[in-house]
Short mmCIF file of C-alpha atoms and ligand atoms in Angstrom, two decimals:
data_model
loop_
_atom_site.label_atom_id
_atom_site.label_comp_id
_atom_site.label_asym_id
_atom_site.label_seq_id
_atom_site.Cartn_x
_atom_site.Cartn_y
_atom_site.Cartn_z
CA UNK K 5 126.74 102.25 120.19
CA UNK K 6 130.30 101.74 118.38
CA UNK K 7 129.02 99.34 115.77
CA UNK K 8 125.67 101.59 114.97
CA UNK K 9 127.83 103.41 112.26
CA UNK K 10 128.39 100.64 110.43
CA UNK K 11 124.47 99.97 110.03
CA UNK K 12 123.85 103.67 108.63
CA UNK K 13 122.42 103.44 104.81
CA UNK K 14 122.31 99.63 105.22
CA UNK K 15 118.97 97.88 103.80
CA UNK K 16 118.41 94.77 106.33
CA UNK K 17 115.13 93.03 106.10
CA UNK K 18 113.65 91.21 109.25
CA UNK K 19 112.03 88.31 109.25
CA UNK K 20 110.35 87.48 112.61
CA UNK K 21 110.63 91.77 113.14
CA UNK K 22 106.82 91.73 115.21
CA UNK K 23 108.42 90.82 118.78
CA UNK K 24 111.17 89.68 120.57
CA UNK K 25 114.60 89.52 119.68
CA UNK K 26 113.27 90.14 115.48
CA UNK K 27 111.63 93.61 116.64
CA UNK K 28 114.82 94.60 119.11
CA UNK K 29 116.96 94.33 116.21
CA UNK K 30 114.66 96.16 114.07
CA UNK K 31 114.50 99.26 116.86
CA UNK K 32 118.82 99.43 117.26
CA UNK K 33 119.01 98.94 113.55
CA UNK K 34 116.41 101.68 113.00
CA UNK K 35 118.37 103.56 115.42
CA UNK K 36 121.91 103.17 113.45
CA UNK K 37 119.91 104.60 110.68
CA UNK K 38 119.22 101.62 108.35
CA UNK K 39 116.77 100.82 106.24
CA UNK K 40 114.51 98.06 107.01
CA UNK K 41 112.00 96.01 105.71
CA UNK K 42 109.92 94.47 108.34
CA UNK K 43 108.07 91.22 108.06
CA UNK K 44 106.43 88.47 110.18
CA UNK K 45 102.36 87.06 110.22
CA UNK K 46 101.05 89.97 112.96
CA UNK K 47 100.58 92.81 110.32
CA UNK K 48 98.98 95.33 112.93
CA UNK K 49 102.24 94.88 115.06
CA UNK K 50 104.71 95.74 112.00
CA UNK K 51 102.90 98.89 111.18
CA UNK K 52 102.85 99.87 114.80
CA UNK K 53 106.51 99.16 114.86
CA UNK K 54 107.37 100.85 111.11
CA UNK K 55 105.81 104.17 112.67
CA UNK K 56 107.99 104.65 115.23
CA UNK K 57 111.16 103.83 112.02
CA UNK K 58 113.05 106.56 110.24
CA UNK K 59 112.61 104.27 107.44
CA UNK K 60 110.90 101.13 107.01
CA UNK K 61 108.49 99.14 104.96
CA UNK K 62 106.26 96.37 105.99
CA UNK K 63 105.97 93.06 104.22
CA UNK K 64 103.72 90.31 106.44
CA UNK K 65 104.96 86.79 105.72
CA UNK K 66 103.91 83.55 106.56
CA UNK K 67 107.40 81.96 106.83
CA UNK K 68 105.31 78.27 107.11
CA UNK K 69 103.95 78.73 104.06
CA UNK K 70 106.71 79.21 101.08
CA UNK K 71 104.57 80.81 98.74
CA UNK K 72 103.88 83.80 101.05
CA UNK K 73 108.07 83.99 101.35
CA UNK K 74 107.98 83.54 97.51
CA UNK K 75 106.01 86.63 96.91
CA UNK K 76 107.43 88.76 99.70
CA UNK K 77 110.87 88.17 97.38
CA UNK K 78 109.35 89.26 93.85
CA UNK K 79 107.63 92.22 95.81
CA UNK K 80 111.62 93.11 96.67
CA UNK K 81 112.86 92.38 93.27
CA UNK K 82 115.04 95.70 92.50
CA UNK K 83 115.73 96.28 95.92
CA UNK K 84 119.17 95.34 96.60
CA UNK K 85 120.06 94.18 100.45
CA UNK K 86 122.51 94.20 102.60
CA UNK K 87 121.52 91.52 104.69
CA UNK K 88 118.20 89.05 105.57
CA UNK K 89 117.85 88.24 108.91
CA UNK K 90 115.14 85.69 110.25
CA UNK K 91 114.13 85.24 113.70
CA UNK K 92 110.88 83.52 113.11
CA UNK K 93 110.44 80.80 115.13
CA UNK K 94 108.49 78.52 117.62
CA UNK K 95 108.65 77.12 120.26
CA UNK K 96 106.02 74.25 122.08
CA UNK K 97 108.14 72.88 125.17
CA UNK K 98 106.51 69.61 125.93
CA UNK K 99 107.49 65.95 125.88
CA UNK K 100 107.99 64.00 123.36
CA UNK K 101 104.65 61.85 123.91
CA UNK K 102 102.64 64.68 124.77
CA UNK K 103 103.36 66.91 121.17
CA UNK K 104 100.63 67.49 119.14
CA UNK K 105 101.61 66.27 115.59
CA UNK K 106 100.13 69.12 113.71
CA UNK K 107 101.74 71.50 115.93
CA UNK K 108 105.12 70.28 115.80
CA UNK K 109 104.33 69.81 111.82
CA UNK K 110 104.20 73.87 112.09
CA UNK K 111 107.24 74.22 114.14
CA UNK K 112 109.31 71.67 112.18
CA UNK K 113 107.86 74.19 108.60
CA UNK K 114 108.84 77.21 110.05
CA UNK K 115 111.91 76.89 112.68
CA UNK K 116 113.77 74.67 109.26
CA UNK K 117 111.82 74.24 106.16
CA UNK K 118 111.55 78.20 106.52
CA UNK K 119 114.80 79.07 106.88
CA UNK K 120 115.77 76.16 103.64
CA UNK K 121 113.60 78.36 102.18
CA UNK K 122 115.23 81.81 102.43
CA UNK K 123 118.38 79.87 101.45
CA UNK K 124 117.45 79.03 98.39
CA UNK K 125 114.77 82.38 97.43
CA UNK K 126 116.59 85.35 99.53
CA UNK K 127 120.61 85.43 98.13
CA UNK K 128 119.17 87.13 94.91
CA UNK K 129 117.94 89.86 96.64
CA UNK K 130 121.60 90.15 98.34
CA UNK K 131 124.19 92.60 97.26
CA UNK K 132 127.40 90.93 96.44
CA UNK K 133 128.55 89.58 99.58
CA UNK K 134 125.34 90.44 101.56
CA UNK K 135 124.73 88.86 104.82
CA UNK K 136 121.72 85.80 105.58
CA UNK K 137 121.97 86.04 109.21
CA UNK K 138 120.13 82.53 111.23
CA UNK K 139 119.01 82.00 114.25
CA UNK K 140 119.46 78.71 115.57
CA UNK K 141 120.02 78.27 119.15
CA UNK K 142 122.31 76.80 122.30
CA UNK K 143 119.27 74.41 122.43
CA UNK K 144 120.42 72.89 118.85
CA UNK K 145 124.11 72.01 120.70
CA UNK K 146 122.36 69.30 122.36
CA UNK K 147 119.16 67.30 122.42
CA UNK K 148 117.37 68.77 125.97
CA UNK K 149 114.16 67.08 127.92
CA UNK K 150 111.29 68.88 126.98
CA UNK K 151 112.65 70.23 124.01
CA UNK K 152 112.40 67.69 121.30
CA UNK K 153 110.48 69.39 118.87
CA UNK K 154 112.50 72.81 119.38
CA UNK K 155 116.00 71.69 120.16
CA UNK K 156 115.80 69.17 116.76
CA UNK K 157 114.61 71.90 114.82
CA UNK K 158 117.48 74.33 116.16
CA UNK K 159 120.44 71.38 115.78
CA UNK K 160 118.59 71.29 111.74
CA UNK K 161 119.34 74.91 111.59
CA UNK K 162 122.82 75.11 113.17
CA UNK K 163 123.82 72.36 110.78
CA UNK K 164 122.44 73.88 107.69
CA UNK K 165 123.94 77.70 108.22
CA UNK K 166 127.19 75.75 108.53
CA UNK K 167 126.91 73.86 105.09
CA UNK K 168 125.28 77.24 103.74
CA UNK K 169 128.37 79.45 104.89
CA UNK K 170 131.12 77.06 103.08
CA UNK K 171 128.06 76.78 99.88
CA UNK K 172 127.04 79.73 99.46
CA UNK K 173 130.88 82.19 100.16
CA UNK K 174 132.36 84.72 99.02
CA UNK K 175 128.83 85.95 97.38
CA UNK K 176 126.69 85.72 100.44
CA UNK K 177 128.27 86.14 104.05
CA UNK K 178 126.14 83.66 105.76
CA UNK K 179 126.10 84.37 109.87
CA UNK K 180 124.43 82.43 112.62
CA UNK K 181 123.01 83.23 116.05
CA UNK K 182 122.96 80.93 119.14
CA UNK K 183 121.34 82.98 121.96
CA UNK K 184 120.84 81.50 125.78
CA UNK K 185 117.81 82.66 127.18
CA UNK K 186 116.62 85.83 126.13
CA UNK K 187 113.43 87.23 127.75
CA UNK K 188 110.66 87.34 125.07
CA UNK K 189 107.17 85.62 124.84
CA UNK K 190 108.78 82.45 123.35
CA UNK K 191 110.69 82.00 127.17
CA UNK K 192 108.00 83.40 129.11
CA UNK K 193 106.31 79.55 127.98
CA UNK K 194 109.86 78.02 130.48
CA UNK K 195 108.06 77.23 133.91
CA UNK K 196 111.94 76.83 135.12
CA UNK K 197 114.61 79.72 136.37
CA UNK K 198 115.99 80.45 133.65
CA UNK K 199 120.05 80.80 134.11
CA UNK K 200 121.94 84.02 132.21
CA UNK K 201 118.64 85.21 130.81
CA UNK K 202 118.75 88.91 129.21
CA UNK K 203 116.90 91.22 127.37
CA UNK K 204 115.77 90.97 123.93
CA UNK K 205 117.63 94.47 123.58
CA UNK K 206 121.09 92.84 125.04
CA UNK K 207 120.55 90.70 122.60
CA UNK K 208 119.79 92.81 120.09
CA UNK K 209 123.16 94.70 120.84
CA UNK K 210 125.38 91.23 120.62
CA UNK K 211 123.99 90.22 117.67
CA UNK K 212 124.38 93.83 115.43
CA UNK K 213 127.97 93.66 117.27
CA UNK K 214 128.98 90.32 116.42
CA UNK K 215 127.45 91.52 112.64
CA UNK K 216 130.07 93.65 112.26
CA UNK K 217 132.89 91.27 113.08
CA UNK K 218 134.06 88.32 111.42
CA UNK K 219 133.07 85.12 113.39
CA UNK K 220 130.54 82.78 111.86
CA UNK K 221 128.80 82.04 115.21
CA UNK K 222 127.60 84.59 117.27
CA UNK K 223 126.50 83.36 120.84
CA UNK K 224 125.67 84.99 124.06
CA UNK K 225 126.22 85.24 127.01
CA UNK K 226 129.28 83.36 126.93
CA UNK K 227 128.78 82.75 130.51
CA UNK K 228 126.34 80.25 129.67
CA UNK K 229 126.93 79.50 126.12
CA UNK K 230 130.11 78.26 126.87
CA UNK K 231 128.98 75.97 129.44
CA UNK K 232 126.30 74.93 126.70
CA UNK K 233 129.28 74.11 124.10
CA UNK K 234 130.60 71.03 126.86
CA UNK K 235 127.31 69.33 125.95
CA UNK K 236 128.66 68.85 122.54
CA UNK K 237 132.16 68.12 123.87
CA UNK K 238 131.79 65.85 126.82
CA UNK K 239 131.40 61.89 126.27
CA UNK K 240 127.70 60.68 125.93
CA UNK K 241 127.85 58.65 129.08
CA UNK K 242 128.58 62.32 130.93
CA UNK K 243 126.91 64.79 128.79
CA UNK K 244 123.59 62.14 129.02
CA UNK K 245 123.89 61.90 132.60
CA UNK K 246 124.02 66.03 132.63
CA UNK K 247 120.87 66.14 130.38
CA UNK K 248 119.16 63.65 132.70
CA UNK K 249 119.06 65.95 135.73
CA UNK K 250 116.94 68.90 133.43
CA UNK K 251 114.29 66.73 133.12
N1 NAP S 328 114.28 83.84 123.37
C1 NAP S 328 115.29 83.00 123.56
O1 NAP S 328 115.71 82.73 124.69
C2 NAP S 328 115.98 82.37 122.39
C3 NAP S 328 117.10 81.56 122.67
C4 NAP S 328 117.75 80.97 121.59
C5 NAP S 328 117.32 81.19 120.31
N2 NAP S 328 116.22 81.98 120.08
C6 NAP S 328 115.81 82.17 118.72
O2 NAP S 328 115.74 83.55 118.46
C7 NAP S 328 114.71 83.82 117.50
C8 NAP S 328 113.77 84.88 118.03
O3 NAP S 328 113.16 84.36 119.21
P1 NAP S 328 112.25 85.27 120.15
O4 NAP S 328 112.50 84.81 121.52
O5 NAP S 328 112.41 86.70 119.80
O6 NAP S 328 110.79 84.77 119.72
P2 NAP S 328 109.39 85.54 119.72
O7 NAP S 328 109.40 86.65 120.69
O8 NAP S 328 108.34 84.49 119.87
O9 NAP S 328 109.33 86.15 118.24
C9 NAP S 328 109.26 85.27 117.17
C10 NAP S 328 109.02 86.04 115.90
O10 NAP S 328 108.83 85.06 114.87
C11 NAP S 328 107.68 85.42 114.14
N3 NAP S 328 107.05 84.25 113.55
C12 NAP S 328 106.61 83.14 114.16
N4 NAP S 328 106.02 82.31 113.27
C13 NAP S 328 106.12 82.93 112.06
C14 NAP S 328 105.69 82.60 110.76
N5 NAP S 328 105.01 81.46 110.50
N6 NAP S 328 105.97 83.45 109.75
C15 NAP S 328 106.63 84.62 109.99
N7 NAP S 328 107.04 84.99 111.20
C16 NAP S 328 106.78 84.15 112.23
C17 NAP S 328 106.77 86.08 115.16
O11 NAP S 328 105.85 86.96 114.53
P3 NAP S 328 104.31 86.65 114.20
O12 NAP S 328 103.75 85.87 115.33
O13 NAP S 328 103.74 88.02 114.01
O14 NAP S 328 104.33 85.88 112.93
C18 NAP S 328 107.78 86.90 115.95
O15 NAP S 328 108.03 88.12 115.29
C19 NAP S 328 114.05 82.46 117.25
O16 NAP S 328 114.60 81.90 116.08
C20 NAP S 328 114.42 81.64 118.45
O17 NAP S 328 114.43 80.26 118.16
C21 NAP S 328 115.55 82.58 121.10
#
């Protein structure tokens, strides 16, 4: 790959590394020859991961529980990063009269209160303009049926990478991530066709790309992200309409 040199030496540590998109990145990072620290709740899944690495260490985390992020960071003091990036997430499609409050209490703790959380404990593990890479998601562009839960929690995120990039520059170069639909267990719970989806390890590939650029957002496939930006563009009385026929 033409970015994968830029990766080599680099310490990156994955949050959300177990499966999907978190573990692609860890395999094509592995594969530039970074470092990598590898962390997520599945344990047994890191370490099967980690053995097939040149050089990586696990660290499980409970991102809905800051404590367990809390200690993963002291464990790291003295390590000095190059970048954090967190993929943890999930996802409980449903509507909004059907969700189960305790679940979407968990979704709402990881998918925002986690990621407020490696804002504020994570940047002191950063080298000097070190990258906190976000997901958030073309579902946080605009509120979608069946989403509520999800798509509020991914808006919450867009919103706070932007306020973190202008807070927390030059020292930390924050980054976020608005896939479509990427093929992983979190889209295999979609009962629909799912338009533009790819692989977790095309995704992988845009995202360590778009790393190495400049651009704040990083989205793919533009094919369909694109059309996802008119949400946000169009008047409410069309963009509602729009949203009306997903349901
Ligand atoms: N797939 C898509 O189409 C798509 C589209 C747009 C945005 N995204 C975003 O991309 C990111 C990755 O999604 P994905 O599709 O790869 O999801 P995934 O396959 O379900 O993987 C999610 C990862 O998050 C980890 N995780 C979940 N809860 C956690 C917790 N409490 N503490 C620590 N780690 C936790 C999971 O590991 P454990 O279960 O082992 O903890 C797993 O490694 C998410 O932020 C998602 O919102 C995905």
């Amino acid at each position: 790959m033409s970015y994968a040199k830029a990766f080599a030496g680099k310490t990156y540590w994955i949050i959300g590394a177990s499966a999907g998109i978190g573990r692609a990145l860890a395999e094509a990072l592995d594969d530039a020859g970074a470092h990598l620290i590898l962390s997520a709740r599945d344990e047994a899944a890191l370490e099967d991961l980690a053995k097939g690495c040149q050089s990586a260490r696990v660290l499980p985390v409970d991102l809905g529980e800051r404590a367990s992020l809390e200690r993963a960071v002291e464990a790291l003091a003295g390590t000095p990063l190059d970048g954090v990036i967190n993929t943890a997430a999930l996802y409980d499609p449903s509507r909004v009269m059907d969700l189960d409050p305790q679940r979407l209490d968990a979704l709402i703790r990881v998918n925002l209160l986690g990621c407020f959380a490696i804002a504020q404990l994570t940047p002191s593990l950063l080298k000097p303009g070190g990258q906190l890479v976000l997901f958030g998601s073309v579902a946080g562009y605009f509120g979608l049926p069946k989403g509520q839960g999800y798509c509020a929690s991914k808006a919450a995120v867009n919103n706070l990478a932007e306020t973190l990039k202008v807070e927390l520059a030059p020292q930390v170069d924050v980054r976020l991530v608005c896939p479509g639909f990427v093929k992983t267990r979190l889209t295999d719970k979609n009962s629909f066709t799912m338009p533009a989806l790819i692989s977790p390890e095309e995704a992988a590939r845009r995202t360590l790309k778009g790393l190495t650029g400049k651009a704040f957002e990083i989205h793919y496939p533009k094919r369909f992200t694109l059309f996802m930006k008119l949400f946000r563009i169009l008047p409410y009385g069309l963009s509602l309409k729009l949203a009306a026929k997903l349901r």
